[in-house]
mmCIF file with all atom_site columns, C-alpha atoms and ligand atoms in Angstrom:
data_model
loop_
_atom_site.group_PDB
_atom_site.id
_atom_site.type_symbol
_atom_site.label_atom_id
_atom_site.label_alt_id
_atom_site.label_comp_id
_atom_site.label_asym_id
_atom_site.label_entity_id
_atom_site.label_seq_id
_atom_site.pdbx_PDB_ins_code
_atom_site.Cartn_x
_atom_site.Cartn_y
_atom_site.Cartn_z
_atom_site.occupancy
_atom_site.B_iso_or_equiv
_atom_site.pdbx_formal_charge
_atom_site.auth_seq_id
_atom_site.auth_comp_id
_atom_site.auth_asym_id
_atom_site.auth_atom_id
_atom_site.pdbx_PDB_model_num
ATOM   1   C  CA  . MET A 1 1   ? 90.677  88.287  106.241 1.00 0.00 ? 169 MET A CA  1
ATOM   2   C  CA  . ARG A 1 2   ? 88.633  85.288  106.499 1.00 0.00 ? 170 ARG A CA  1
ATOM   3   C  CA  . ASP A 1 3   ? 84.971  85.865  104.374 1.00 0.00 ? 171 ASP A CA  1
ATOM   4   C  CA  . GLU A 1 4   ? 82.853  85.504  107.540 1.00 0.00 ? 172 GLU A CA  1
ATOM   5   C  CA  . LEU A 1 5   ? 84.442  88.290  109.203 1.00 0.00 ? 173 LEU A CA  1
ATOM   6   C  CA  . SER A 1 6   ? 84.717  90.383  105.550 1.00 0.00 ? 174 SER A CA  1
ATOM   7   C  CA  . VAL A 1 7   ? 81.278  89.764  105.176 1.00 0.00 ? 175 VAL A CA  1
ATOM   8   C  CA  . LEU A 1 8   ? 80.036  90.794  108.632 1.00 0.00 ? 176 LEU A CA  1
ATOM   9   C  CA  . LEU A 1 9   ? 81.326  94.077  107.925 1.00 0.00 ? 177 LEU A CA  1
ATOM   10  C  CA  . CYS A 1 10  ? 80.203  94.661  104.419 1.00 0.00 ? 178 CYS A CA  1
ATOM   11  C  CA  . ARG A 1 11  ? 76.992  93.624  105.971 1.00 0.00 ? 179 ARG A CA  1
ATOM   12  C  CA  . ARG A 1 12  ? 77.377  96.209  108.746 1.00 0.00 ? 180 ARG A CA  1
ATOM   13  C  CA  . TYR A 1 13  ? 78.637  98.970  107.117 1.00 0.00 ? 181 TYR A CA  1
ATOM   14  C  CA  . PRO A 1 14  ? 77.401  98.875  103.347 1.00 0.00 ? 182 PRO A CA  1
ATOM   15  C  CA  . ARG A 1 15  ? 77.559  102.403 102.662 1.00 0.00 ? 183 ARG A CA  1
ATOM   16  C  CA  . LEU A 1 16  ? 81.099  102.255 103.299 1.00 0.00 ? 184 LEU A CA  1
ATOM   17  C  CA  . TYR A 1 17  ? 82.143  98.941  101.535 1.00 0.00 ? 185 TYR A CA  1
ATOM   18  C  CA  . THR A 1 18  ? 80.657  99.756  97.846  1.00 0.00 ? 186 THR A CA  1
ATOM   19  C  CA  . GLN A 1 19  ? 82.488  98.433  94.834  1.00 0.00 ? 187 GLN A CA  1
ATOM   20  C  CA  . VAL A 1 20  ? 84.376  101.335 94.131  1.00 0.00 ? 188 VAL A CA  1
ATOM   21  C  CA  . ARG A 1 21  ? 87.680  98.891  94.657  1.00 0.00 ? 189 ARG A CA  1
ATOM   22  C  CA  . GLU A 1 22  ? 89.631  97.964  91.696  1.00 0.00 ? 190 GLU A CA  1
ATOM   23  C  CA  . GLY A 1 23  ? 88.999  94.818  89.984  1.00 0.00 ? 191 GLY A CA  1
ATOM   24  C  CA  . VAL A 1 24  ? 85.892  93.994  91.519  1.00 0.00 ? 192 VAL A CA  1
ATOM   25  C  CA  . PRO A 1 25  ? 82.949  94.331  88.561  1.00 0.00 ? 193 PRO A CA  1
ATOM   26  C  CA  . THR A 1 26  ? 80.316  96.818  89.139  1.00 0.00 ? 194 THR A CA  1
ATOM   27  C  CA  . GLY A 1 27  ? 77.271  95.305  90.845  1.00 0.00 ? 195 GLY A CA  1
ATOM   28  C  CA  . ALA A 1 28  ? 79.044  92.824  92.629  1.00 0.00 ? 196 ALA A CA  1
ATOM   29  C  CA  . PRO A 1 29  ? 77.939  91.820  96.094  1.00 0.00 ? 197 PRO A CA  1
ATOM   30  C  CA  . ALA A 1 30  ? 79.343  93.922  98.430  1.00 0.00 ? 198 ALA A CA  1
ATOM   31  C  CA  . GLU A 1 31  ? 80.526  90.547  100.228 1.00 0.00 ? 199 GLU A CA  1
ATOM   32  C  CA  . ASN A 1 32  ? 83.286  90.400  97.589  1.00 0.00 ? 200 ASN A CA  1
ATOM   33  C  CA  . TRP A 1 33  ? 85.336  93.174  99.236  1.00 0.00 ? 201 TRP A CA  1
ATOM   34  C  CA  . CYS A 1 34  ? 88.368  92.297  100.641 1.00 0.00 ? 202 CYS A CA  1
ATOM   35  C  CA  . PHE A 1 35  ? 90.547  93.137  103.748 1.00 0.00 ? 203 PHE A CA  1
ATOM   36  C  CA  . ASP A 1 36  ? 93.621  92.538  102.934 1.00 0.00 ? 204 ASP A CA  1
ATOM   37  C  CA  . CYS A 1 37  ? 94.594  91.690  106.381 1.00 0.00 ? 205 CYS A CA  1
ATOM   38  C  CA  . ALA A 1 38  ? 94.635  89.024  109.349 1.00 0.00 ? 206 ALA A CA  1
ATOM   39  C  CA  . ASP A 1 39  ? 91.316  88.543  111.465 1.00 0.00 ? 207 ASP A CA  1
ATOM   40  C  CA  . GLY A 1 40  ? 93.041  90.362  114.714 1.00 0.00 ? 208 GLY A CA  1
ATOM   41  C  CA  . TRP A 1 41  ? 91.716  93.259  112.935 1.00 0.00 ? 209 TRP A CA  1
ATOM   42  C  CA  . PHE A 1 42  ? 88.649  92.781  112.682 1.00 0.00 ? 210 PHE A CA  1
ATOM   43  C  CA  . ASP A 1 43  ? 87.475  94.654  115.962 1.00 0.00 ? 211 ASP A CA  1
ATOM   44  C  CA  . LEU A 1 44  ? 89.715  97.480  114.916 1.00 0.00 ? 212 LEU A CA  1
ATOM   45  C  CA  . ILE A 1 45  ? 88.231  97.804  111.344 1.00 0.00 ? 213 ILE A CA  1
ATOM   46  C  CA  . ASP A 1 46  ? 84.990  97.465  113.036 1.00 0.00 ? 214 ASP A CA  1
ATOM   47  C  CA  . ALA A 1 47  ? 85.299  100.317 115.319 1.00 0.00 ? 215 ALA A CA  1
ATOM   48  C  CA  . LEU A 1 48  ? 86.302  102.508 112.288 1.00 0.00 ? 216 LEU A CA  1
ATOM   49  C  CA  . SER A 1 49  ? 84.086  101.512 110.268 1.00 0.00 ? 217 SER A CA  1
ATOM   50  C  CA  . GLU A 1 50  ? 81.297  102.483 113.042 1.00 0.00 ? 218 GLU A CA  1
ATOM   51  C  CA  . VAL A 1 51  ? 82.918  106.038 113.784 1.00 0.00 ? 219 VAL A CA  1
ATOM   52  C  CA  . VAL A 1 52  ? 82.726  106.687 109.929 1.00 0.00 ? 220 VAL A CA  1
ATOM   53  C  CA  . ILE A 1 53  ? 79.227  105.249 109.416 1.00 0.00 ? 221 ILE A CA  1
ATOM   54  C  CA  . GLN A 1 54  ? 77.844  107.386 112.338 1.00 0.00 ? 222 GLN A CA  1
ATOM   55  C  CA  . TYR A 1 55  ? 79.048  110.529 111.463 1.00 0.00 ? 223 TYR A CA  1
ATOM   56  C  CA  . VAL A 1 56  ? 78.012  110.033 107.913 1.00 0.00 ? 224 VAL A CA  1
ATOM   57  C  CA  . ASP A 1 57  ? 74.234  109.541 109.029 1.00 0.00 ? 225 ASP A CA  1
ATOM   58  C  CA  . VAL A 1 58  ? 74.790  112.313 111.411 1.00 0.00 ? 226 VAL A CA  1
ATOM   59  C  CA  . THR A 1 59  ? 76.200  114.883 109.039 1.00 0.00 ? 227 THR A CA  1
ATOM   60  C  CA  . ASP A 1 60  ? 73.964  113.265 105.887 1.00 0.00 ? 228 ASP A CA  1
ATOM   61  C  CA  . GLN A 1 61  ? 75.614  115.296 103.139 1.00 0.00 ? 229 GLN A CA  1
ATOM   62  C  CA  . LEU A 1 62  ? 78.892  113.784 103.440 1.00 0.00 ? 230 LEU A CA  1
ATOM   63  C  CA  . GLU A 1 63  ? 79.991  110.540 101.262 1.00 0.00 ? 231 GLU A CA  1
ATOM   64  C  CA  . VAL A 1 64  ? 82.902  107.957 102.301 1.00 0.00 ? 232 VAL A CA  1
ATOM   65  C  CA  . GLN A 1 65  ? 83.852  104.847 100.834 1.00 0.00 ? 233 GLN A CA  1
ATOM   66  C  CA  . ALA A 1 66  ? 86.444  102.655 101.423 1.00 0.00 ? 234 ALA A CA  1
ATOM   67  C  CA  . SER A 1 67  ? 88.894  102.001 98.394  1.00 0.00 ? 235 SER A CA  1
ATOM   68  C  CA  . ASP A 1 68  ? 91.655  99.650  99.800  1.00 0.00 ? 236 ASP A CA  1
ATOM   69  C  CA  . VAL A 1 69  ? 91.890  98.082  103.314 1.00 0.00 ? 237 VAL A CA  1
ATOM   70  C  CA  . LYS A 1 70  ? 95.186  96.134  103.994 1.00 0.00 ? 238 LYS A CA  1
ATOM   71  C  CA  . GLU A 1 71  ? 98.424  95.406  106.489 1.00 0.00 ? 239 GLU A CA  1
ATOM   72  C  CA  . LYS A 1 72  ? 101.128 97.455  105.040 1.00 0.00 ? 240 LYS A CA  1
ATOM   73  C  CA  . HIS A 1 73  ? 104.618 97.300  106.899 1.00 0.00 ? 241 HIS A CA  1
ATOM   74  C  CA  . ASN A 1 74  ? 102.767 95.464  109.747 1.00 0.00 ? 242 ASN A CA  1
ATOM   75  C  CA  . GLU A 1 75  ? 100.599 98.323  110.051 1.00 0.00 ? 243 GLU A CA  1
ATOM   76  C  CA  . LEU A 1 76  ? 96.711  98.707  109.102 1.00 0.00 ? 244 LEU A CA  1
ATOM   77  C  CA  . SER A 1 77  ? 96.625  100.958 105.933 1.00 0.00 ? 245 SER A CA  1
ATOM   78  C  CA  . PHE A 1 78  ? 92.936  102.335 105.474 1.00 0.00 ? 246 PHE A CA  1
ATOM   79  C  CA  . ASN A 1 79  ? 92.201  104.465 102.363 1.00 0.00 ? 247 ASN A CA  1
ATOM   80  C  CA  . VAL A 1 80  ? 88.651  106.230 101.428 1.00 0.00 ? 248 VAL A CA  1
ATOM   81  C  CA  . HIS A 1 81  ? 87.260  108.109 98.737  1.00 0.00 ? 249 HIS A CA  1
ATOM   82  C  CA  . GLY A 1 82  ? 85.457  111.327 100.067 1.00 0.00 ? 250 GLY A CA  1
ATOM   83  C  CA  . GLY A 1 83  ? 85.531  111.885 103.638 1.00 0.00 ? 251 GLY A CA  1
ATOM   84  C  CA  . ASP A 1 84  ? 86.789  114.774 106.103 1.00 0.00 ? 252 ASP A CA  1
ATOM   85  C  CA  . ASP A 1 85  ? 89.032  115.698 108.969 1.00 0.00 ? 253 ASP A CA  1
ATOM   86  C  CA  . TYR A 1 86  ? 86.825  114.097 111.286 1.00 0.00 ? 254 TYR A CA  1
ATOM   87  C  CA  . ILE A 1 87  ? 86.956  110.915 109.154 1.00 0.00 ? 255 ILE A CA  1
ATOM   88  C  CA  . ASP A 1 88  ? 90.939  111.547 108.442 1.00 0.00 ? 256 ASP A CA  1
ATOM   89  C  CA  . GLY A 1 89  ? 91.365  111.508 112.309 1.00 0.00 ? 257 GLY A CA  1
ATOM   90  C  CA  . ALA A 1 90  ? 89.787  108.716 113.214 1.00 0.00 ? 258 ALA A CA  1
ATOM   91  C  CA  . ILE A 1 91  ? 91.521  106.629 110.518 1.00 0.00 ? 259 ILE A CA  1
ATOM   92  C  CA  . TRP A 1 92  ? 94.844  108.170 111.493 1.00 0.00 ? 260 TRP A CA  1
ATOM   93  C  CA  . MET A 1 93  ? 94.100  106.712 114.923 1.00 0.00 ? 261 MET A CA  1
ATOM   94  C  CA  . ALA A 1 94  ? 93.206  103.416 113.633 1.00 0.00 ? 262 ALA A CA  1
ATOM   95  C  CA  . GLU A 1 95  ? 96.402  103.143 111.937 1.00 0.00 ? 263 GLU A CA  1
ATOM   96  C  CA  . ILE A 1 96  ? 98.339  104.149 114.607 1.00 0.00 ? 264 ILE A CA  1
ATOM   97  C  CA  . MET A 1 97  ? 96.683  102.107 117.065 1.00 0.00 ? 265 MET A CA  1
ATOM   98  C  CA  . SER A 1 98  ? 97.384  98.889  115.035 1.00 0.00 ? 266 SER A CA  1
ATOM   99  C  CA  . ALA A 1 99  ? 101.052 99.294  115.621 1.00 0.00 ? 267 ALA A CA  1
ATOM   100 C  CA  . VAL A 1 100 ? 100.139 97.687  119.112 1.00 0.00 ? 268 VAL A CA  1
ATOM   101 C  CA  . VAL A 1 101 ? 97.196  95.105  118.202 1.00 0.00 ? 269 VAL A CA  1
ATOM   102 C  CA  . CYS A 1 102 ? 98.224  92.061  116.871 1.00 0.00 ? 270 CYS A CA  1
ATOM   103 C  CA  . GLN A 1 103 ? 97.095  91.562  113.561 1.00 0.00 ? 271 GLN A CA  1
ATOM   104 C  CA  . ILE A 1 104 ? 96.636  87.598  114.259 1.00 0.00 ? 272 ILE A CA  1
ATOM   105 C  CA  . CYS A 1 105 ? 94.828  87.739  117.570 1.00 0.00 ? 273 CYS A CA  1
ATOM   106 C  CA  . GLY A 1 106 ? 93.790  91.112  118.084 1.00 0.00 ? 274 GLY A CA  1
ATOM   107 C  CA  . THR A 1 107 ? 95.548  91.427  121.756 1.00 0.00 ? 275 THR A CA  1
ATOM   108 C  CA  . ILE A 1 108 ? 97.423  94.737  122.738 1.00 0.00 ? 276 ILE A CA  1
ATOM   109 C  CA  . ASP A 1 109 ? 100.771 93.938  122.639 1.00 0.00 ? 277 ASP A CA  1
ATOM   110 C  CA  . CYS A 1 110 ? 100.912 90.527  121.939 1.00 0.00 ? 278 CYS A CA  1
ATOM   111 C  CA  . THR A 1 111 ? 104.189 88.542  122.177 1.00 0.00 ? 279 THR A CA  1
ATOM   112 C  CA  . ALA A 1 112 ? 103.226 85.142  120.950 1.00 0.00 ? 280 ALA A CA  1
ATOM   113 C  CA  . HIS A 1 113 ? 102.598 85.951  117.144 1.00 0.00 ? 281 HIS A CA  1
ATOM   114 C  CA  . GLY A 1 114 ? 106.027 88.098  116.140 1.00 0.00 ? 282 GLY A CA  1
ATOM   115 C  CA  . ARG A 1 115 ? 107.087 91.751  117.146 1.00 0.00 ? 283 ARG A CA  1
ATOM   116 C  CA  . LEU A 1 116 ? 104.630 94.429  117.175 1.00 0.00 ? 284 LEU A CA  1
ATOM   117 C  CA  . PRO A 1 117 ? 106.044 97.707  115.595 1.00 0.00 ? 285 PRO A CA  1
ATOM   118 C  CA  . GLY A 1 118 ? 105.000 99.584  118.771 1.00 0.00 ? 286 GLY A CA  1
ATOM   119 C  CA  . LEU A 1 119 ? 104.552 102.992 120.384 1.00 0.00 ? 287 LEU A CA  1
ATOM   120 C  CA  . SER A 1 120 ? 107.456 105.636 120.822 1.00 0.00 ? 288 SER A CA  1
ATOM   121 C  CA  . PRO A 1 121 ? 106.345 107.467 124.183 1.00 0.00 ? 289 PRO A CA  1
ATOM   122 C  CA  . PRO A 1 122 ? 105.160 111.054 123.266 1.00 0.00 ? 290 PRO A CA  1
ATOM   123 C  CA  . LYS A 1 123 ? 107.158 113.681 124.113 1.00 0.00 ? 291 LYS A CA  1
ATOM   124 C  CA  . THR A 1 124 ? 104.539 115.283 125.931 1.00 0.00 ? 292 THR A CA  1
ATOM   125 C  CA  . VAL A 1 125 ? 101.646 113.732 128.236 1.00 0.00 ? 293 VAL A CA  1
ATOM   126 C  CA  . ARG A 1 126 ? 98.560  115.108 127.883 1.00 0.00 ? 294 ARG A CA  1
ATOM   127 C  CA  . PHE A 1 127 ? 96.352  112.386 129.378 1.00 0.00 ? 295 PHE A CA  1
ATOM   128 C  CA  . PRO A 1 128 ? 95.480  110.913 133.091 1.00 0.00 ? 296 PRO A CA  1
ATOM   129 C  CA  . ASP A 1 129 ? 96.258  107.327 133.949 1.00 0.00 ? 297 ASP A CA  1
ATOM   130 C  CA  . VAL A 1 130 ? 94.036  104.270 133.452 1.00 0.00 ? 298 VAL A CA  1
ATOM   131 C  CA  . HIS A 1 131 ? 93.645  101.222 135.313 1.00 0.00 ? 299 HIS A CA  1
ATOM   132 C  CA  . ARG A 1 132 ? 93.501  98.655  132.812 1.00 0.00 ? 300 ARG A CA  1
ATOM   133 C  CA  . PRO A 1 133 ? 96.901  97.834  131.079 1.00 0.00 ? 301 PRO A CA  1
ATOM   134 C  CA  . ALA A 1 134 ? 94.911  97.194  127.987 1.00 0.00 ? 302 ALA A CA  1
ATOM   135 C  CA  . TRP A 1 135 ? 93.217  100.623 128.122 1.00 0.00 ? 303 TRP A CA  1
ATOM   136 C  CA  . ARG A 1 136 ? 96.251  102.174 129.494 1.00 0.00 ? 304 ARG A CA  1
ATOM   137 C  CA  . ARG A 1 137 ? 97.845  101.499 126.008 1.00 0.00 ? 305 ARG A CA  1
ATOM   138 C  CA  . LEU A 1 138 ? 95.028  102.895 123.902 1.00 0.00 ? 306 LEU A CA  1
ATOM   139 C  CA  . VAL A 1 139 ? 95.316  106.233 125.744 1.00 0.00 ? 307 VAL A CA  1
ATOM   140 C  CA  . GLN A 1 140 ? 99.605  105.939 125.080 1.00 0.00 ? 308 GLN A CA  1
ATOM   141 C  CA  . ALA A 1 141 ? 98.205  105.513 121.537 1.00 0.00 ? 309 ALA A CA  1
ATOM   142 C  CA  . LEU A 1 142 ? 95.848  108.504 121.495 1.00 0.00 ? 310 LEU A CA  1
ATOM   143 C  CA  . ASP A 1 143 ? 98.551  110.817 123.076 1.00 0.00 ? 311 ASP A CA  1
ATOM   144 C  CA  . VAL A 1 144 ? 100.982 109.780 120.573 1.00 0.00 ? 312 VAL A CA  1
ATOM   145 C  CA  . ALA A 1 145 ? 98.091  110.513 117.752 1.00 0.00 ? 313 ALA A CA  1
ATOM   146 C  CA  . VAL A 1 146 ? 97.198  113.675 119.453 1.00 0.00 ? 314 VAL A CA  1
ATOM   147 C  CA  . ASN A 1 147 ? 100.964 115.128 120.070 1.00 0.00 ? 315 ASN A CA  1
ATOM   148 C  CA  . LEU A 1 148 ? 101.460 114.445 116.337 1.00 0.00 ? 316 LEU A CA  1
ATOM   149 C  CA  . LEU A 1 149 ? 98.738  116.606 115.334 1.00 0.00 ? 317 LEU A CA  1
ATOM   150 C  CA  . ILE A 1 150 ? 99.379  119.630 117.730 1.00 0.00 ? 318 ILE A CA  1
ATOM   151 C  CA  . SER A 1 151 ? 103.060 119.347 116.729 1.00 0.00 ? 319 SER A CA  1
ATOM   152 C  CA  . ARG A 1 152 ? 102.140 119.938 113.096 1.00 0.00 ? 320 ARG A CA  1
ATOM   153 C  CA  . GLY A 1 153 ? 99.748  122.741 113.894 1.00 0.00 ? 321 GLY A CA  1
ATOM   154 C  CA  . ALA A 1 154 ? 96.659  121.476 115.379 1.00 0.00 ? 322 ALA A CA  1
ATOM   155 C  CA  . PRO A 1 155 ? 95.179  123.571 118.658 1.00 0.00 ? 323 PRO A CA  1
ATOM   156 C  CA  . GLU A 1 156 ? 95.976  122.748 122.107 1.00 0.00 ? 324 GLU A CA  1
ATOM   157 C  CA  . ILE A 1 157 ? 93.558  120.450 124.209 1.00 0.00 ? 325 ILE A CA  1
ATOM   158 C  CA  . VAL A 1 158 ? 92.928  120.304 127.529 1.00 0.00 ? 326 VAL A CA  1
ATOM   159 C  CA  . VAL A 1 159 ? 91.677  116.667 129.059 1.00 0.00 ? 327 VAL A CA  1
ATOM   160 C  CA  . GLU A 1 160 ? 89.414  117.213 131.904 1.00 0.00 ? 328 GLU A CA  1
ATOM   161 C  CA  . ALA A 1 161 ? 88.727  113.699 132.755 1.00 0.00 ? 329 ALA A CA  1
ATOM   162 C  CA  . VAL A 1 162 ? 88.967  109.881 131.603 1.00 0.00 ? 330 VAL A CA  1
ATOM   163 C  CA  . ARG A 1 163 ? 85.922  107.578 132.739 1.00 0.00 ? 331 ARG A CA  1
ATOM   164 C  CA  . GLU A 1 164 ? 86.366  104.149 132.499 1.00 0.00 ? 332 GLU A CA  1
ATOM   165 C  CA  . GLY A 1 165 ? 83.253  102.452 132.469 1.00 0.00 ? 333 GLY A CA  1
ATOM   166 C  CA  . GLU A 1 166 ? 81.683  99.764  129.495 1.00 0.00 ? 334 GLU A CA  1
ATOM   167 C  CA  . SER A 1 167 ? 84.291  101.984 127.686 1.00 0.00 ? 335 SER A CA  1
ATOM   168 C  CA  . LEU A 1 168 ? 86.953  104.661 127.755 1.00 0.00 ? 336 LEU A CA  1
ATOM   169 C  CA  . ARG A 1 169 ? 85.036  108.098 127.848 1.00 0.00 ? 337 ARG A CA  1
ATOM   170 C  CA  . PHE A 1 170 ? 86.883  111.474 127.469 1.00 0.00 ? 338 PHE A CA  1
ATOM   171 C  CA  . SER A 1 171 ? 86.068  114.985 128.892 1.00 0.00 ? 339 SER A CA  1
ATOM   172 C  CA  . TRP A 1 172 ? 88.082  117.307 126.803 1.00 0.00 ? 340 TRP A CA  1
ATOM   173 C  CA  . SER A 1 173 ? 88.481  120.609 125.081 1.00 0.00 ? 341 SER A CA  1
ATOM   174 C  CA  . GLY A 1 174 ? 90.133  122.790 122.719 1.00 0.00 ? 342 GLY A CA  1
ATOM   175 C  CA  . GLY A 1 175 ? 91.352  120.493 119.417 1.00 0.00 ? 343 GLY A CA  1
ATOM   176 C  CA  . ASN A 1 176 ? 89.646  120.411 116.113 1.00 0.00 ? 344 ASN A CA  1
ATOM   177 C  CA  . ASP A 1 177 ? 87.706  117.887 113.622 1.00 0.00 ? 345 ASP A CA  1
ATOM   178 C  CA  . GLU A 1 178 ? 91.164  115.810 113.070 1.00 0.00 ? 346 GLU A CA  1
ATOM   179 C  CA  . ILE A 1 179 ? 91.991  115.603 117.158 1.00 0.00 ? 347 ILE A CA  1
ATOM   180 C  CA  . ALA A 1 180 ? 88.124  114.507 117.622 1.00 0.00 ? 348 ALA A CA  1
ATOM   181 C  CA  . GLY A 1 181 ? 87.856  111.693 115.328 1.00 0.00 ? 349 GLY A CA  1
ATOM   182 C  CA  . CYS A 1 182 ? 90.901  110.252 117.298 1.00 0.00 ? 350 CYS A CA  1
ATOM   183 C  CA  . PHE A 1 183 ? 88.830  110.162 120.462 1.00 0.00 ? 351 PHE A CA  1
ATOM   184 C  CA  . SER A 1 184 ? 85.763  108.548 118.677 1.00 0.00 ? 352 SER A CA  1
ATOM   185 C  CA  . LEU A 1 185 ? 88.005  105.907 117.522 1.00 0.00 ? 353 LEU A CA  1
ATOM   186 C  CA  . VAL A 1 186 ? 89.550  104.970 120.594 1.00 0.00 ? 354 VAL A CA  1
ATOM   187 C  CA  . GLU A 1 187 ? 86.240  105.445 122.624 1.00 0.00 ? 355 GLU A CA  1
ATOM   188 C  CA  . ALA A 1 188 ? 84.570  102.998 120.064 1.00 0.00 ? 356 ALA A CA  1
ATOM   189 C  CA  . PHE A 1 189 ? 87.375  100.485 120.050 1.00 0.00 ? 357 PHE A CA  1
ATOM   190 C  CA  . SER A 1 190 ? 88.074  100.352 123.706 1.00 0.00 ? 358 SER A CA  1
ATOM   191 C  CA  . GLN A 1 191 ? 84.377  98.926  124.299 1.00 0.00 ? 359 GLN A CA  1
ATOM   192 C  CA  . ARG A 1 192 ? 85.755  95.990  121.822 1.00 0.00 ? 360 ARG A CA  1
ATOM   193 C  CA  . LEU A 1 193 ? 88.275  94.931  123.850 1.00 0.00 ? 361 LEU A CA  1
ATOM   194 C  CA  . GLY A 1 194 ? 85.627  93.311  126.368 1.00 0.00 ? 362 GLY A CA  1
ATOM   195 C  CA  . LYS A 1 195 ? 85.894  92.547  129.795 1.00 0.00 ? 363 LYS A CA  1
ATOM   196 C  CA  . GLU A 1 196 ? 87.860  89.537  129.645 1.00 0.00 ? 364 GLU A CA  1
ATOM   197 C  CA  . ALA A 1 197 ? 91.315  91.726  128.483 1.00 0.00 ? 365 ALA A CA  1
ATOM   198 C  CA  . PRO A 1 198 ? 93.697  92.760  131.263 1.00 0.00 ? 366 PRO A CA  1
HETATM 199 ZN ZN1 . ZN  B 2 .   ? 99.067  87.669  118.527 1.00 0.00 ? 58  ZN  B ZN1 1
#
C-alpha cells in the first residue's frame, strides 16, 4: 500500500497500529507500519480498523494491536494480538469480503485487474435482498460468513429488516459476539462504497 494511505491509517487508529510488528524498532513512528497489500483494500482495512477501535473505546478494558496485515493467496490476512470474539468476527468478515473487493481499485467484482477469488453461494439464505448491486454483494458475503459460523455452532439469527440509506443497517436478533462483529464490519464498509458505486 502506498505510503500516504498507510500513514493515514496509522494516524486514524494509533491504538491499533503500534510498533509490535516484527522488524520495526521500538519507538519508531507509527507511520513505519507496513500494510503488505495494494491500495484497493484501503477502505476495507479502514472500516475494519474503525469497527475494532470504536469497540475498544466502548469496552475500555480491552487491548488489541494489529501484528500483521497482508495479502495472502489473493485474500486479506489481518492478524492481531489481543481482542475477543467480536473483533475476531469483524476480522473474519473483512477477510471473507476481500474475496469480492478488488485489491487494485477497490471495486466490487472488478473484472479489469485479474480474477477475484469470489464467494460460494450460502447454503441457507438468511438475508432479504437489497437493491444496489454492490451492497447486494456485501449482504451475500455476510450471509456466507454467518452461515459458516452457525454451521460451526454459533446460535441462529433472525434478520428482521435491512435498511438501505447512507449505509446498510440491519435489524436482527440471536447470534453471538462473533456474528455481531460481522454485521458491524458490513455496515461500516457499506458506508465507504460511496454513492457513485452501482
Ligand atoms: Zn479492479
